[in-house]
């Protein structure tokens, strides 16, 4: 009987110890974290500059996206011209970075290949 009591007591102590140790590792509550605008303002104050809004960040992201769009298109169009002697007429976004490419053959615009903008791989 004493062994049962001892084991039960040790399990209870272990459980309490474990729970108290876990409670010290709680993550920071979202409301306690500074938001992105606060961080930008603090950073800009340190640098001595001001930012009125996020248009600069958005414009830069859009410009980077457009440059990426153009870079894969240029390489793809060069490859298509060298290998098949055709030039894309238009692109249809199928989603997930996949595009249907249309070319003009015998005066008609027809679907020709699909291209993965991330890898540049294409097939028809």
mmCIF file of C-alpha atoms in Angstrom:
data_model
loop_
_atom_site.group_PDB
_atom_site.id
_atom_site.type_symbol
_atom_site.label_atom_id
_atom_site.label_comp_id
_atom_site.label_asym_id
_atom_site.label_seq_id
_atom_site.Cartn_x
_atom_site.Cartn_y
_atom_site.Cartn_z
ATOM 1 C CA UNK A 1 0.000 0.000 0.000
ATOM 2 C CA UNK A 2 2.855 2.385 0.801
ATOM 3 C CA UNK A 3 4.331 1.767 -2.651
ATOM 4 C CA UNK A 4 1.032 2.761 -4.308
ATOM 5 C CA UNK A 5 0.867 5.964 -2.294
ATOM 6 C CA UNK A 6 4.494 6.782 -3.043
ATOM 7 C CA UNK A 7 4.034 6.240 -6.810
ATOM 8 C CA UNK A 8 0.844 8.305 -6.841
ATOM 9 C CA UNK A 9 2.547 11.137 -4.960
ATOM 10 C CA UNK A 10 5.557 11.070 -7.315
ATOM 11 C CA UNK A 11 3.295 11.166 -10.379
ATOM 12 C CA UNK A 12 1.390 14.132 -8.929
ATOM 13 C CA UNK A 13 4.625 15.997 -8.164
ATOM 14 C CA UNK A 14 5.963 15.245 -11.662
ATOM 15 C CA UNK A 15 2.729 16.465 -13.257
ATOM 16 C CA UNK A 16 2.759 19.702 -11.268
ATOM 17 C CA UNK A 17 6.424 20.276 -12.080
ATOM 18 C CA UNK A 18 5.828 19.661 -15.791
ATOM 19 C CA UNK A 19 2.837 21.995 -15.948
ATOM 20 C CA UNK A 20 4.677 24.777 -14.136
ATOM 21 C CA UNK A 21 7.663 24.428 -16.464
ATOM 22 C CA UNK A 22 5.451 24.564 -19.574
ATOM 23 C CA UNK A 23 3.659 27.700 -18.427
ATOM 24 C CA UNK A 24 6.945 29.642 -18.476
ATOM 25 C CA UNK A 25 7.379 28.993 -22.236
ATOM 26 C CA UNK A 26 4.188 30.676 -23.371
ATOM 27 C CA UNK A 27 4.497 32.541 -26.661
ATOM 28 C CA UNK A 28 4.077 36.291 -26.794
ATOM 29 C CA UNK A 29 0.472 37.300 -27.191
ATOM 30 C CA UNK A 30 -0.238 38.921 -30.578
ATOM 31 C CA UNK A 31 -1.561 42.030 -28.845
ATOM 32 C CA UNK A 32 1.794 42.455 -27.083
ATOM 33 C CA UNK A 33 3.746 42.477 -30.347
ATOM 34 C CA UNK A 34 4.289 45.819 -32.070
ATOM 35 C CA UNK A 35 2.573 45.996 -35.431
ATOM 36 C CA UNK A 36 4.481 46.551 -38.680
ATOM 37 C CA UNK A 37 3.532 50.245 -38.842
ATOM 38 C CA UNK A 38 4.899 50.847 -35.341
ATOM 39 C CA UNK A 39 8.133 49.079 -36.216
ATOM 40 C CA UNK A 40 8.496 51.149 -39.414
ATOM 41 C CA UNK A 41 7.832 54.371 -37.534
ATOM 42 C CA UNK A 42 10.387 53.485 -34.867
ATOM 43 C CA UNK A 43 12.926 52.506 -37.509
ATOM 44 C CA UNK A 44 12.330 55.688 -39.483
ATOM 45 C CA UNK A 45 12.700 57.796 -36.337
ATOM 46 C CA UNK A 46 16.046 56.142 -35.700
ATOM 47 C CA UNK A 47 17.112 56.881 -39.271
ATOM 48 C CA UNK A 48 15.734 60.419 -39.251
ATOM 49 C CA UNK A 49 13.299 59.794 -42.120
ATOM 50 C CA UNK A 50 9.546 59.622 -42.357
ATOM 51 C CA UNK A 51 7.208 57.432 -44.329
ATOM 52 C CA UNK A 52 3.631 58.501 -44.876
ATOM 53 C CA UNK A 53 2.295 55.190 -46.196
ATOM 54 C CA UNK A 54 3.214 51.784 -47.584
ATOM 55 C CA UNK A 55 3.044 52.709 -51.286
ATOM 56 C CA UNK A 56 6.828 52.563 -51.631
ATOM 57 C CA UNK A 57 6.918 48.988 -50.385
ATOM 58 C CA UNK A 58 3.991 48.013 -52.595
ATOM 59 C CA UNK A 59 5.473 49.734 -55.644
ATOM 60 C CA UNK A 60 8.804 47.990 -55.108
ATOM 61 C CA UNK A 61 7.114 44.606 -54.767
ATOM 62 C CA UNK A 62 5.088 45.241 -57.935
ATOM 63 C CA UNK A 63 8.213 46.334 -59.810
ATOM 64 C CA UNK A 64 10.068 43.200 -58.692
ATOM 65 C CA UNK A 65 7.133 41.043 -59.795
ATOM 66 C CA UNK A 66 7.004 42.780 -63.190
ATOM 67 C CA UNK A 67 10.755 42.298 -63.646
ATOM 68 C CA UNK A 68 10.394 38.609 -62.824
ATOM 69 C CA UNK A 69 7.478 38.359 -65.271
ATOM 70 C CA UNK A 70 9.497 40.015 -67.993
ATOM 71 C CA UNK A 71 12.665 38.006 -67.393
ATOM 72 C CA UNK A 72 11.026 34.601 -67.783
ATOM 73 C CA UNK A 73 8.976 35.833 -70.761
ATOM 74 C CA UNK A 74 12.053 37.123 -72.585
ATOM 75 C CA UNK A 75 13.937 33.858 -72.066
ATOM 76 C CA UNK A 76 10.875 31.815 -73.039
ATOM 77 C CA UNK A 77 10.183 33.867 -76.183
ATOM 78 C CA UNK A 78 13.829 33.588 -77.244
ATOM 79 C CA UNK A 79 13.740 29.806 -76.795
ATOM 80 C CA UNK A 80 10.424 29.480 -78.649
ATOM 81 C CA UNK A 81 11.739 31.540 -81.573
ATOM 82 C CA UNK A 82 15.046 29.650 -81.780
ATOM 83 C CA UNK A 83 13.484 26.179 -81.480
ATOM 84 C CA UNK A 84 10.138 26.545 -83.276
ATOM 85 C CA UNK A 85 10.390 29.834 -85.195
ATOM 86 C CA UNK A 86 7.184 31.230 -83.640
ATOM 87 C CA UNK A 87 6.449 34.317 -81.551
ATOM 88 C CA UNK A 88 3.765 34.411 -78.834
ATOM 89 C CA UNK A 89 0.651 36.448 -79.620
ATOM 90 C CA UNK A 90 -0.804 36.322 -76.116
ATOM 91 C CA UNK A 91 -0.644 34.643 -72.723
ATOM 92 C CA UNK A 92 -3.519 33.248 -70.656
ATOM 93 C CA UNK A 93 -2.870 32.897 -66.928
ATOM 94 C CA UNK A 94 -4.055 29.429 -65.866
ATOM 95 C CA UNK A 95 -3.020 29.974 -62.241
ATOM 96 C CA UNK A 96 -0.114 28.812 -60.085
ATOM 97 C CA UNK A 97 2.381 30.435 -62.469
ATOM 98 C CA UNK A 98 1.234 28.362 -65.457
ATOM 99 C CA UNK A 99 0.406 30.167 -68.704
ATOM 100 C CA UNK A 100 -1.224 29.043 -71.944
ATOM 101 C CA UNK A 101 0.682 30.616 -74.833
ATOM 102 C CA UNK A 102 -1.058 31.450 -78.083
ATOM 103 C CA UNK A 103 0.749 31.920 -81.421
ATOM 104 C CA UNK A 104 -0.413 32.869 -84.887
ATOM 105 C CA UNK A 105 -0.232 30.027 -87.423
ATOM 106 C CA UNK A 106 -1.655 30.422 -90.953
ATOM 107 C CA UNK A 107 -3.358 33.650 -89.880
ATOM 108 C CA UNK A 108 -5.145 32.027 -86.922
ATOM 109 C CA UNK A 109 -4.290 32.500 -83.259
ATOM 110 C CA UNK A 110 -4.117 29.048 -81.673
ATOM 111 C CA UNK A 111 -2.987 27.607 -78.335
ATOM 112 C CA UNK A 112 0.586 26.410 -78.784
ATOM 113 C CA UNK A 113 2.267 25.534 -75.470
ATOM 114 C CA UNK A 114 1.868 25.864 -71.732
ATOM 115 C CA UNK A 115 4.764 27.354 -69.792
ATOM 116 C CA UNK A 116 5.687 27.293 -66.114
ATOM 117 C CA UNK A 117 6.843 30.821 -65.296
ATOM 118 C CA UNK A 118 8.818 29.626 -62.258
ATOM 119 C CA UNK A 119 10.985 27.172 -64.205
ATOM 120 C CA UNK A 120 10.623 28.333 -67.811
ATOM 121 C CA UNK A 121 9.755 24.783 -68.868
ATOM 122 C CA UNK A 122 7.130 24.456 -71.576
ATOM 123 C CA UNK A 123 5.399 21.802 -73.597
ATOM 124 C CA UNK A 124 2.749 21.726 -76.288
#
